[in-house]
XYZ file of C-alpha atoms in Angstrom:
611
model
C 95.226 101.297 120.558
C 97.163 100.023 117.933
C 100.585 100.695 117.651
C 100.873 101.636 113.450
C 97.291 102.883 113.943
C 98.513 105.273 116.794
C 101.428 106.499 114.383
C 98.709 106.931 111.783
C 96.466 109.016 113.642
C 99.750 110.943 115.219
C 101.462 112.169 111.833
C 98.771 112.473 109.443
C 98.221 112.282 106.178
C 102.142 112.264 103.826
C 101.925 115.937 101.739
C 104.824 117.984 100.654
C 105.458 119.520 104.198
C 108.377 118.941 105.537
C 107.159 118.376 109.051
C 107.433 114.725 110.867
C 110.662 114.022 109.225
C 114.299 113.989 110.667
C 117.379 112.145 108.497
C 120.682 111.020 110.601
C 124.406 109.382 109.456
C 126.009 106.563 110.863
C 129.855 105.616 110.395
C 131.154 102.751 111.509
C 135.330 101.192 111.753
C 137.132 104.130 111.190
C 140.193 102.358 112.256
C 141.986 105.775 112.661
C 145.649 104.203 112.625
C 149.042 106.311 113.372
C 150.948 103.107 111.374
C 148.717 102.749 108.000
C 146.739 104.239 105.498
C 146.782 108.100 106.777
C 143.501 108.302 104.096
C 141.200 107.243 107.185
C 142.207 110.282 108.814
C 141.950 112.820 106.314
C 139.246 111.437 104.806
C 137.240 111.567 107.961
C 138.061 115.363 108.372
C 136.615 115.696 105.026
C 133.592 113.548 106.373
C 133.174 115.849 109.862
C 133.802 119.204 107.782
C 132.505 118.650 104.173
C 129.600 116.028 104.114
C 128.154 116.104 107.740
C 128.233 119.931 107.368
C 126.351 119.910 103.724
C 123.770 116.992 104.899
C 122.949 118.390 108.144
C 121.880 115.551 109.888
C 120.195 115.360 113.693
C 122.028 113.037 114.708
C 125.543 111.424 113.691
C 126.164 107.389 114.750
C 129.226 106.466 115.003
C 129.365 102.772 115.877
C 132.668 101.786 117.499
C 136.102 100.938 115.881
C 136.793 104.298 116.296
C 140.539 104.017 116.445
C 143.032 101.132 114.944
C 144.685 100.300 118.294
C 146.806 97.702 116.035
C 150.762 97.805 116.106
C 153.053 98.661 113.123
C 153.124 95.068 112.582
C 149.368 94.073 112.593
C 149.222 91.825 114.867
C 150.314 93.214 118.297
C 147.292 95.097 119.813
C 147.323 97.663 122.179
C 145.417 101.297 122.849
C 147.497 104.087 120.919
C 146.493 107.741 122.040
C 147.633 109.417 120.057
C 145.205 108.062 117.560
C 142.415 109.091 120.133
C 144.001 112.261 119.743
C 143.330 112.701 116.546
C 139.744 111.626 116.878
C 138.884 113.914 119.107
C 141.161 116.854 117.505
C 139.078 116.307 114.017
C 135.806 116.646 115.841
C 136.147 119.054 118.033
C 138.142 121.333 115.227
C 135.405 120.646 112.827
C 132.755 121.858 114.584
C 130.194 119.054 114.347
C 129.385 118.189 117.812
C 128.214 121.859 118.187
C 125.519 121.857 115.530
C 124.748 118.088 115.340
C 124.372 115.117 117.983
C 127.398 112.851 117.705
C 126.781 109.858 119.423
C 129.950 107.543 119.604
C 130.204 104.024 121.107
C 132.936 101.532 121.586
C 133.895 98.741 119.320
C 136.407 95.758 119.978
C 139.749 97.106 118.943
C 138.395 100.235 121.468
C 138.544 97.711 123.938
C 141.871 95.963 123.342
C 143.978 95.374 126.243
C 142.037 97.409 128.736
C 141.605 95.795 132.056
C 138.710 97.593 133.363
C 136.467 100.481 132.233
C 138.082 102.943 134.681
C 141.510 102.148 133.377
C 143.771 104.705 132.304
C 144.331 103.414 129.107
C 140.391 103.360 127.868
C 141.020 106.413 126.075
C 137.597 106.474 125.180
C 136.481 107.635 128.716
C 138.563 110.920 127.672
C 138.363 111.338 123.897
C 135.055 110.414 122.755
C 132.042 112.615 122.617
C 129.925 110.667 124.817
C 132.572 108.250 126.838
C 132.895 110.762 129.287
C 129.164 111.042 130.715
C 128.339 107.193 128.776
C 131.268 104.729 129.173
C 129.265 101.903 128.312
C 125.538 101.576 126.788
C 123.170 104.400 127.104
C 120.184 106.188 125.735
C 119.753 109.774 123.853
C 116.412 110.877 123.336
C 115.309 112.810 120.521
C 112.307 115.159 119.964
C 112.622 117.007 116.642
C 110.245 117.882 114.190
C 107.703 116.311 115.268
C 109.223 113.168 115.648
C 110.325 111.165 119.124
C 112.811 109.021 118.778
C 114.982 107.611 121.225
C 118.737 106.154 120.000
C 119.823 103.304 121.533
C 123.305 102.301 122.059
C 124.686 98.701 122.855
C 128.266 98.902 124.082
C 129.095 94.757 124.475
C 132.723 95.501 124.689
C 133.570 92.493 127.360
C 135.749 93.414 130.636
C 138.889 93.013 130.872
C 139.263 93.898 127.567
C 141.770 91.341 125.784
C 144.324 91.874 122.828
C 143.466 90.307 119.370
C 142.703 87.836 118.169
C 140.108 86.700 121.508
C 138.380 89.696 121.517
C 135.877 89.212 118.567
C 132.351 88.289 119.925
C 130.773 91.190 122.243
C 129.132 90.128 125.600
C 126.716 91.412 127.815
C 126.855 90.502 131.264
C 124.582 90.688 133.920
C 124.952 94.138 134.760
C 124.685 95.511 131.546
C 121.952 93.348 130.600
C 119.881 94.948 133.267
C 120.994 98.086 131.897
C 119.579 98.124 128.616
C 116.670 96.847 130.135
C 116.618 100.161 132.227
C 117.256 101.616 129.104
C 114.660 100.146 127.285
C 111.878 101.436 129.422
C 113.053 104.579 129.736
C 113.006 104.656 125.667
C 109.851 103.757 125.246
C 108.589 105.589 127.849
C 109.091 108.928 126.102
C 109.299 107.791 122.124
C 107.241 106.428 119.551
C 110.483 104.881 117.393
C 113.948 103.131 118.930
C 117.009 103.201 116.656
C 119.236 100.834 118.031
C 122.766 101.049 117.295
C 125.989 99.110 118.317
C 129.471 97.864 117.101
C 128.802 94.161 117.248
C 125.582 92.576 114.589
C 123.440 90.732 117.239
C 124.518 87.310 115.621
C 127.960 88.435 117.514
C 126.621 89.181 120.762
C 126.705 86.839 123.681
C 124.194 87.428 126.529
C 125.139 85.699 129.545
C 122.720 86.518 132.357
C 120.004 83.585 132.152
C 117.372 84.774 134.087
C 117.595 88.073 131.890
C 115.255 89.630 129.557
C 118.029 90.568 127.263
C 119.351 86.805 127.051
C 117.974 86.803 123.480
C 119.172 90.546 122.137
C 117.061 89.939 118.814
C 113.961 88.818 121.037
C 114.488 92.044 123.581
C 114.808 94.579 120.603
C 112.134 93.349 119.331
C 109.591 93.333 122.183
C 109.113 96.672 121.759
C 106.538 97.652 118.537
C 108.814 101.429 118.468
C 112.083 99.227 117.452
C 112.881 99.787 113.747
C 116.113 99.205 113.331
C 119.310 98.004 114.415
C 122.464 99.722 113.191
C 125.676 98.117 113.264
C 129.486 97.541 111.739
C 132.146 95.394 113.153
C 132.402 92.644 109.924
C 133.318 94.656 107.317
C 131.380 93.553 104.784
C 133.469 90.399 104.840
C 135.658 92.223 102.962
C 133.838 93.145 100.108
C 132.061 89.979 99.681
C 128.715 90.774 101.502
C 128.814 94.116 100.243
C 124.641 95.098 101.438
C 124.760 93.252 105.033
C 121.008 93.704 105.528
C 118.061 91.519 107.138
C 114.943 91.872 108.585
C 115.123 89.365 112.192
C 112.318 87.117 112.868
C 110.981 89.494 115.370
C 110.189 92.267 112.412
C 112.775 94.931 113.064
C 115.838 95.490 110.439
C 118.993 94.542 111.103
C 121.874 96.570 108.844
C 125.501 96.442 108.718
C 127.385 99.197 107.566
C 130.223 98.581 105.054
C 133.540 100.206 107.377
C 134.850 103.194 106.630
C 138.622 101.691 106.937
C 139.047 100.225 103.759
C 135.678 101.442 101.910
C 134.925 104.883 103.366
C 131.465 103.966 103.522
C 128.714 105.821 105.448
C 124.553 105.640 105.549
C 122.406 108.200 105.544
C 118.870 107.182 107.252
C 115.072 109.000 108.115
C 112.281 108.449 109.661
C 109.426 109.931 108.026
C 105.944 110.216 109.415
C 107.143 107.366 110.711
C 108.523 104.993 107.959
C 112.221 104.638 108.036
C 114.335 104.692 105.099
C 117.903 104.117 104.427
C 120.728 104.329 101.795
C 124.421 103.718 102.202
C 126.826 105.824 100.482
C 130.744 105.983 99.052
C 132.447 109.024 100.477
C 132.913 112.026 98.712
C 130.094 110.997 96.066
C 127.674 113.460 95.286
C 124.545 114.270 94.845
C 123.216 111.780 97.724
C 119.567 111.023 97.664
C 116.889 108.813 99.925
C 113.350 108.253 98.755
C 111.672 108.863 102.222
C 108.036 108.255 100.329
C 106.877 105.467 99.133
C 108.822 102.940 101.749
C 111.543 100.241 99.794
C 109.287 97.252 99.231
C 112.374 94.929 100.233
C 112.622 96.987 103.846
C 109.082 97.515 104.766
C 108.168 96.535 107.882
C 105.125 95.369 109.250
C 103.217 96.151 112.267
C 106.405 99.141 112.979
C 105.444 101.540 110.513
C 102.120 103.370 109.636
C 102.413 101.489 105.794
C 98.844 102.421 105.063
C 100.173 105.971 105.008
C 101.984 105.436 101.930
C 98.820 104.093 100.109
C 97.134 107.575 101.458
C 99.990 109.950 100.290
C 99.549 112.985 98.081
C 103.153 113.113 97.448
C 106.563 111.347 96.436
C 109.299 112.458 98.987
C 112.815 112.683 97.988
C 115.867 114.103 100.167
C 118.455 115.183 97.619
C 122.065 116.279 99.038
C 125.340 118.024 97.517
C 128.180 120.004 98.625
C 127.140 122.421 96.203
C 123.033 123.223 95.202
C 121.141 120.985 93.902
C 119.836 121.858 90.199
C 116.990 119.349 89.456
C 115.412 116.443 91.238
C 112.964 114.254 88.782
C 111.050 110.854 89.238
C 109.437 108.658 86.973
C 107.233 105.722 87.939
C 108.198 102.540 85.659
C 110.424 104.916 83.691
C 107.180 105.881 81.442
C 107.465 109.441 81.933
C 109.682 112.285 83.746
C 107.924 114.283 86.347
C 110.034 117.829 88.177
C 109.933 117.545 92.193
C 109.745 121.161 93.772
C 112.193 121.779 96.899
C 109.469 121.528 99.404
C 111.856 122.858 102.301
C 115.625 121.761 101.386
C 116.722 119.108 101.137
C 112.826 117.804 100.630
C 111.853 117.830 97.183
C 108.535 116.571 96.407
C 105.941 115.173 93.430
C 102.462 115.053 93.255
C 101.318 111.362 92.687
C 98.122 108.836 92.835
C 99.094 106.145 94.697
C 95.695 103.707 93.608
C 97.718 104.189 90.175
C 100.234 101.672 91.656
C 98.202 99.394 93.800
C 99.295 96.071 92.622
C 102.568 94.472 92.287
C 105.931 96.069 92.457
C 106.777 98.820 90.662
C 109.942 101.654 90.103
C 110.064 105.030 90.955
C 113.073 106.209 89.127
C 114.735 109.511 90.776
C 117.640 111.942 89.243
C 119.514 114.714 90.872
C 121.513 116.677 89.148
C 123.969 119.391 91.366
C 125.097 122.812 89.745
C 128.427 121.652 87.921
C 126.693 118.614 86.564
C 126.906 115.745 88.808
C 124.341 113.291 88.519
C 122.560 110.660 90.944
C 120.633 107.905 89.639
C 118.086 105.725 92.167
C 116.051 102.833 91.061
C 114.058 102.235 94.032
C 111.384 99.707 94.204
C 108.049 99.919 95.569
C 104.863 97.824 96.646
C 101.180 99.274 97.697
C 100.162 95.779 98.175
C 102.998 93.962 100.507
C 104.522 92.126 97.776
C 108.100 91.698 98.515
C 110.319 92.036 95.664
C 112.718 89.692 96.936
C 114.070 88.012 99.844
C 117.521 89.161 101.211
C 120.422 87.376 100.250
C 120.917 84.298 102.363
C 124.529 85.379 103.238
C 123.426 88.289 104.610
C 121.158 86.309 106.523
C 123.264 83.832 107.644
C 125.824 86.102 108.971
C 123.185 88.110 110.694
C 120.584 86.102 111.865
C 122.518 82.957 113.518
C 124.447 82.521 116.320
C 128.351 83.137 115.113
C 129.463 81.439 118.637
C 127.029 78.312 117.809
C 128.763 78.067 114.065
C 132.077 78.688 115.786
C 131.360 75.360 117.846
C 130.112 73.558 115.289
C 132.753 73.824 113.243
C 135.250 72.785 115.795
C 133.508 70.427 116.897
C 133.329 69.318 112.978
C 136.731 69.263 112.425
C 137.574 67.228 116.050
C 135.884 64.920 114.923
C 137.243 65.017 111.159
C 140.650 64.357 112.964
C 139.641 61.323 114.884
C 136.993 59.520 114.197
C 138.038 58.216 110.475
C 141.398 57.130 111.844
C 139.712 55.107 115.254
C 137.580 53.351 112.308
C 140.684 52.361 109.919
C 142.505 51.344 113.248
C 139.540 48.484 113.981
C 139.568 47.424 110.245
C 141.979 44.270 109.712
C 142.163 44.766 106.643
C 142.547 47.175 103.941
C 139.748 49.755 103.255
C 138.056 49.678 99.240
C 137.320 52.984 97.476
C 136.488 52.938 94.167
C 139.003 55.707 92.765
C 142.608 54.234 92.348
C 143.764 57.352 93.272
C 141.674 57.950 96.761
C 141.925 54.012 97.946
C 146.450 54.891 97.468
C 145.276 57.311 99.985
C 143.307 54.940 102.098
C 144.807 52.572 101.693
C 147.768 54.931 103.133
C 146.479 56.091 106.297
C 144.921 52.842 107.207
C 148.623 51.217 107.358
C 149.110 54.745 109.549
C 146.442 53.804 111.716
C 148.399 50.368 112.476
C 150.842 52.399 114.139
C 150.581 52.976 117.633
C 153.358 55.423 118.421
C 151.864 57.708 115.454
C 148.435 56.799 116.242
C 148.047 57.527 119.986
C 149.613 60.516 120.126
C 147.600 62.054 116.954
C 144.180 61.254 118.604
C 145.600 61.871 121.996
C 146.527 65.405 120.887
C 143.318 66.122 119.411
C 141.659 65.423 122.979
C 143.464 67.695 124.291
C 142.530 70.698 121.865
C 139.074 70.711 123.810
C 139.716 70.299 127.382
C 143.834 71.347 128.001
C 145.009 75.127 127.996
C 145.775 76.224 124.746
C 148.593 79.123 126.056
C 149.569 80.608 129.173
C 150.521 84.400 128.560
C 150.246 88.017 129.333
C 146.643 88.578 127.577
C 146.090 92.140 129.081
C 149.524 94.049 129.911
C 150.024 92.637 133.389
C 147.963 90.406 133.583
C 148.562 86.165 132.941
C 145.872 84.885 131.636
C 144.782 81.212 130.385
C 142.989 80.231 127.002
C 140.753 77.152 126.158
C 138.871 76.437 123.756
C 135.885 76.554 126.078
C 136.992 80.790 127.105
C 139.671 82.520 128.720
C 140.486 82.741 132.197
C 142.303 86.084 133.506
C 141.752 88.420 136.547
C 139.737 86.026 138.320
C 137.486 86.113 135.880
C 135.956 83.549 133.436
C 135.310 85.241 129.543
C 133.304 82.855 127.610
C 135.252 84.231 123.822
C 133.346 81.533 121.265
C 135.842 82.775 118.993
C 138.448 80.200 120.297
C 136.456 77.633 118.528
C 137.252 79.142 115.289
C 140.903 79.583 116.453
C 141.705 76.258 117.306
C 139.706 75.230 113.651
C 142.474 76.841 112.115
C 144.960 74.772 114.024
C 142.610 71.460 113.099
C 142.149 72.454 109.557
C 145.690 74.095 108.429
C 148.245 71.682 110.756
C 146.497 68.654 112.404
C 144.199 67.140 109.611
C 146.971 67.571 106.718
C 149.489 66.702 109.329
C 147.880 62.755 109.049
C 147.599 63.000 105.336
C 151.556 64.113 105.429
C 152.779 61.363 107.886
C 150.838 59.000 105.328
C 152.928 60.182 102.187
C 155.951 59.762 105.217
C 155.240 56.297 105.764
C 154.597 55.126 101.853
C 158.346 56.780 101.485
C 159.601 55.001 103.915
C 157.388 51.497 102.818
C 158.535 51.772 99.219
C 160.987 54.442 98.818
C 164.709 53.768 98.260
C 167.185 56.030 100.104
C 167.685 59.438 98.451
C 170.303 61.950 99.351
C 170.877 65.746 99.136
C 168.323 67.372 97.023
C 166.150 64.413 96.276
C 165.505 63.817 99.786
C 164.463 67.372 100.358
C 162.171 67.359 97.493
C 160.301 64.253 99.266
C 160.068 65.842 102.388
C 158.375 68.424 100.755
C 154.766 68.119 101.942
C 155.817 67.671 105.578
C 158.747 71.204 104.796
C 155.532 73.087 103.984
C 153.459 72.020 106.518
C 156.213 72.696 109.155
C 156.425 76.206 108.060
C 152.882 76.608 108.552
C 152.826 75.870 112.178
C 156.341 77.961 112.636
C 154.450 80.970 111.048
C 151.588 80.469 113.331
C 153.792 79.702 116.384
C 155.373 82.909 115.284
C 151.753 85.587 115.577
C 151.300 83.836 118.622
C 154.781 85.407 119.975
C 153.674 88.618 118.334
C 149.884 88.885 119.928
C 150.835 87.608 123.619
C 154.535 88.185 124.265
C 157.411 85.460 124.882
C 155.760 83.672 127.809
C 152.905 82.720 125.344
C 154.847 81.196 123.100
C 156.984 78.877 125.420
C 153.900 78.124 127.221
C 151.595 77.197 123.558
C 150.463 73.918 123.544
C 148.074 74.695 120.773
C 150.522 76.371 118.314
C 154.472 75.836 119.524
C 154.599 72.356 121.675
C 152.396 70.889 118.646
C 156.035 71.979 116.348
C 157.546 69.902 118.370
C 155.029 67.053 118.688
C 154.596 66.808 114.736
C 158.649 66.764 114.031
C 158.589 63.993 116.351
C 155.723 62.058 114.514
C 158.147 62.851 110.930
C 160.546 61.793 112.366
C 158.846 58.708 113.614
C 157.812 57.486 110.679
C 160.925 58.087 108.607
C 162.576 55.803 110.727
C 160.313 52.897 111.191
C 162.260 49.858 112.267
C 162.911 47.236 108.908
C 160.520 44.579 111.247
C 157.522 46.910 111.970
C 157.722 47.854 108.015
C 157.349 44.206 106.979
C 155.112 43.616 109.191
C 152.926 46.953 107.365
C 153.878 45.574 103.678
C 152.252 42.203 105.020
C 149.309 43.633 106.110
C 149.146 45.666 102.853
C 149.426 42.464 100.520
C 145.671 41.237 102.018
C 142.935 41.769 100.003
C 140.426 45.050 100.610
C 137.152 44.322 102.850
């Protein structure tokens, strides 16, 4: 039978019962932090006493960056227990895990500097909800209401776990991978829906067992017709700048990542009802809260997942309205023409009568307002389609940052930038003579780093360098307390163990963009001083060594985090960040003090005419 025709024939015609309907909270980067901002911690005993305790949810998700694990200086990473210690304290003196399922999974700074999953210092094994039966991915299946659904969390927390910065993308390795494919069958086995739920978005997970069905996460979720959604933190927002993360994936499930809780205090409150899931995501501690369950967001409808002709078929609009105190009125108007009174169906269900053939074509908005008992107000706008019209695609960052491959980009950009760094100067080293731009000021510049080019003590070790960045170790240190490890650009070799981190890619990019590429554009300036310049003393000479002062100070601040993050042995053993200070003085230096013959010989070559 068909699956949305199944679900159709299972719940039934949408009235104002409140039957076939369960609503659930996620929460995602608490950061709990014993050094910073003590707001995340008393803010999220507000969250466990206050609003989990007023909304009542089934379940609670809470998906990973559950503690800081950052030192005082915010760079060093290591486990900290006593900030597990207050996770667990707030939960377990709260109450919630007794009247509502909290289901908790790692994230990466759960995972920093933890050498295996039965190591003493994976706190999470002791002071999480679930890390003591589920250390890693598992399964918790739900019948409620009338509703089977089965929650389904991805832990892709890689092992050993490293310290910060290389342990950004999440990977899923063979065992795993087989798994969640256990996992997966056993879900849909005894459900009709799959929420899926994780730290890492899927565009930062790295499956690495070929012959796998999981090897394409997106493709695996969405194999199954019962997958709605997958639930996920672990970006942030980008800080603010991507502030509703959302998709739908190629396959037809949603994708959604939930703004953190560190710096934002966000949470979302979700539902499936009769079937159609619905979402909204919320600032803490702002009241009333409401989520139209009925009729489905036209941007989030999906397809082929959810019963959809349902809606169409409805006697009623569905609204869940929330607040720590009761809630007064609920009222909805359809295109803002008039104001219609919901009844409290069961609480928190309130419900209007409506005639859905009224609304057939196009997109229209059902307006909704809750008022609480001391006057707070919530306003919704939320749009709606009988016919499949979309009102509008998401917004392509969201996409992007959801829907590629973040290793891929990471590559790509790298391998960009390599080529940034060597390619135009290998070009200017075979032209005899001087390159033509059209811009005085950019063929100076040209003009500049072809006489560079000329030089073979600058020259060879520049592009020699920037061979290296790809193949050589980039530092030798103690990644995991105990334990030397080795970083390339390529992954990270510790344990005995190979960890293919893309996120090197985007850390030697900064080493490319900030030091190496400006580095040629600095020795240029160098050698026009030296060409042209007369000799300068005290504070005029400073002044024209400038540029190269600067860019010095950037490498000696990044040669510095790299002592903080891995320890003294990193940073005498960094060719990436400190034996590059060294290699770039030299190259100053070099040019400064071309010899008087080698800089006529340049001023010659200068005089010809451009090609």
């Amino acid at each position: 039978m068909n699956y949305t025709r199944y679900l159709s024939k299972k719940y039934g015609q949408i009235t104002d019962k409140s039957r076939n309907l369960i609503w659930f909270l996620q929460i995602s980067d608490i950061h709990i932090s014993i050094f910073r901002d003590p707001g995340r911690i008393s803010q999220f005993q507000q969250f466990c006493d206050n609003t989990v305790k007023n909304i009542k949810p089934t379940v609670v998700l809470a998906t990973g960056d559950l503690t800081d694990a950052k030192a005082k200086d915010n760079l060093g990473s290591s486990q900290v227990k006593t900030e597990w210690i207050y996770y667990h304290n707030i939960i377990q003196e709260s109450g919630v895990s007794k009247n509502t399922i909290w289901l908790d999974i790692r994230g990466n700074h759960d995972n920093f500097n933890i050498r295996t999953i039965n190591a003493e210092e994976n706190y999470f094994r002791n002071y999480s909800v679930q890390g003591v039966k589920h250390p890693k991915s598992y399964v918790h299946i739900l019948n409620e209401n009338g509703v089977s659904v089965a929650f389904l969390g991805i832990d892709a927390c890689p092992e050993p776990g490293i310290r910060r910065p290389f342990n950004f993308i999440g990977i899923l390795d063979a065992e795993e991978q087989h798994h969640l494919h256990r996992l997966k069958l056993e879900a849909e086995s005894n459900t009709d829906h799959i929420v899926w739920f994780g730290h890492y978005p899927t565009s930062c997970i790295l499956s690495l067992e070929k012959d796998s069905q999981v090897l394409n996460l997106r493709q695996f979720i969405g194999s199954s017709l019962g997958s709605q959604v997958y639930v996920c933190g672990h970006l942030h927002s980008m800080g603010g700048l991507v502030p509703n993360m959302y998709t739908i994936q190629r396959k037809g499930f949603l994708e959604l990542e939930l703004g953190d809780w560190k710096d934002n205090r966000m949470y979302r409150l979700a539902a499936i009802d009769h079937g159609v899931f619905s979402f909204v995501d919320q600032a803490h501690n702002t009241w009333p809260v409401v989520l139209v369950t009925n009729p489905k967001h036209a941007q989030y409808a999906m397809p082929g997942r959810e019963p959809l002709n349902l809606v169409h078929d409805s006697t009623h609009v569905r609204v869940l309205a929330f607040s720590d105190v009761d809630i007064e009125t609920v009222q909805v108007s359809f295109d803002k023409i008039n104001w219609f009174d919901c009844e409290a169906s069961q609480r928190p269900l309130y419900v209007c009568r409506w005639q859905p053939k009224l609304y057939d074509n196009g997109v229209h908005y059902l307006h909704v307002l809750a008022m609480d008992e001391v006057g707070r107000k919530a306003v919704v706008e939320h749009p709606f389609s009988l016919d499949g019209r979309i009102l509008q695609q998401f917004k392509i960052t969201s996409r992007i940052l959801l829907m590629v491959d973040a290793g891929t980009v990471f590559q790509i950009v790298f391998g960009a930038l390599l080529m940034f760094n060597v390619v135009p100067l290998i070009i200017l080293r075979l032209q005899k003579r001087p390159p033509k731009y059209r811009r005085r000021v950019g063929s100076r510049i040209l003009r500049r780093i072809w006489l560079l080019s000329k030089i073979d003590s600058v020259l060879y070790p520049v592009v020699l360098y920037a061979l290296y960045v790809p193949f050589g170790p980039w530092v030798i240190g103690e990644l995991i307390d105990g334990y030397i490890g080795a970083v390339f650009a390529w992954g990270i070799l510790i344990k005995g163990a190979y960890i293919p981190e893309p996120f090197t890619y985007m850390y030697g990019s900064v080493q490319l963009m900030f030091v190496q590429i400006p580095l040629v554009f600095v020795l240029a300036y160098c050698l026009e001083i030296r060409l042209y310049g007369q000799n300068s003393r005290g504070w005029r000479r400073l002044i024209k060594n400038l540029p190269f002062v600067f860019l010095l100070s950037i490498q000696l601040l990044l040669a510095y985090f790299y002592w903080l993050e891995y320890g003294t042995m990193a940073l005498l053993l960094g060719p990436l960040r400190t034996w590059s200070v060294f290699l770039n003085v030299h190259l100053w230096y070099k040019t400064l003090t071309l010899p008087q013959e080698y800089c006529r010989n340049l001023l010659k070559l200068n005089d010809l005419p451009s090609s």
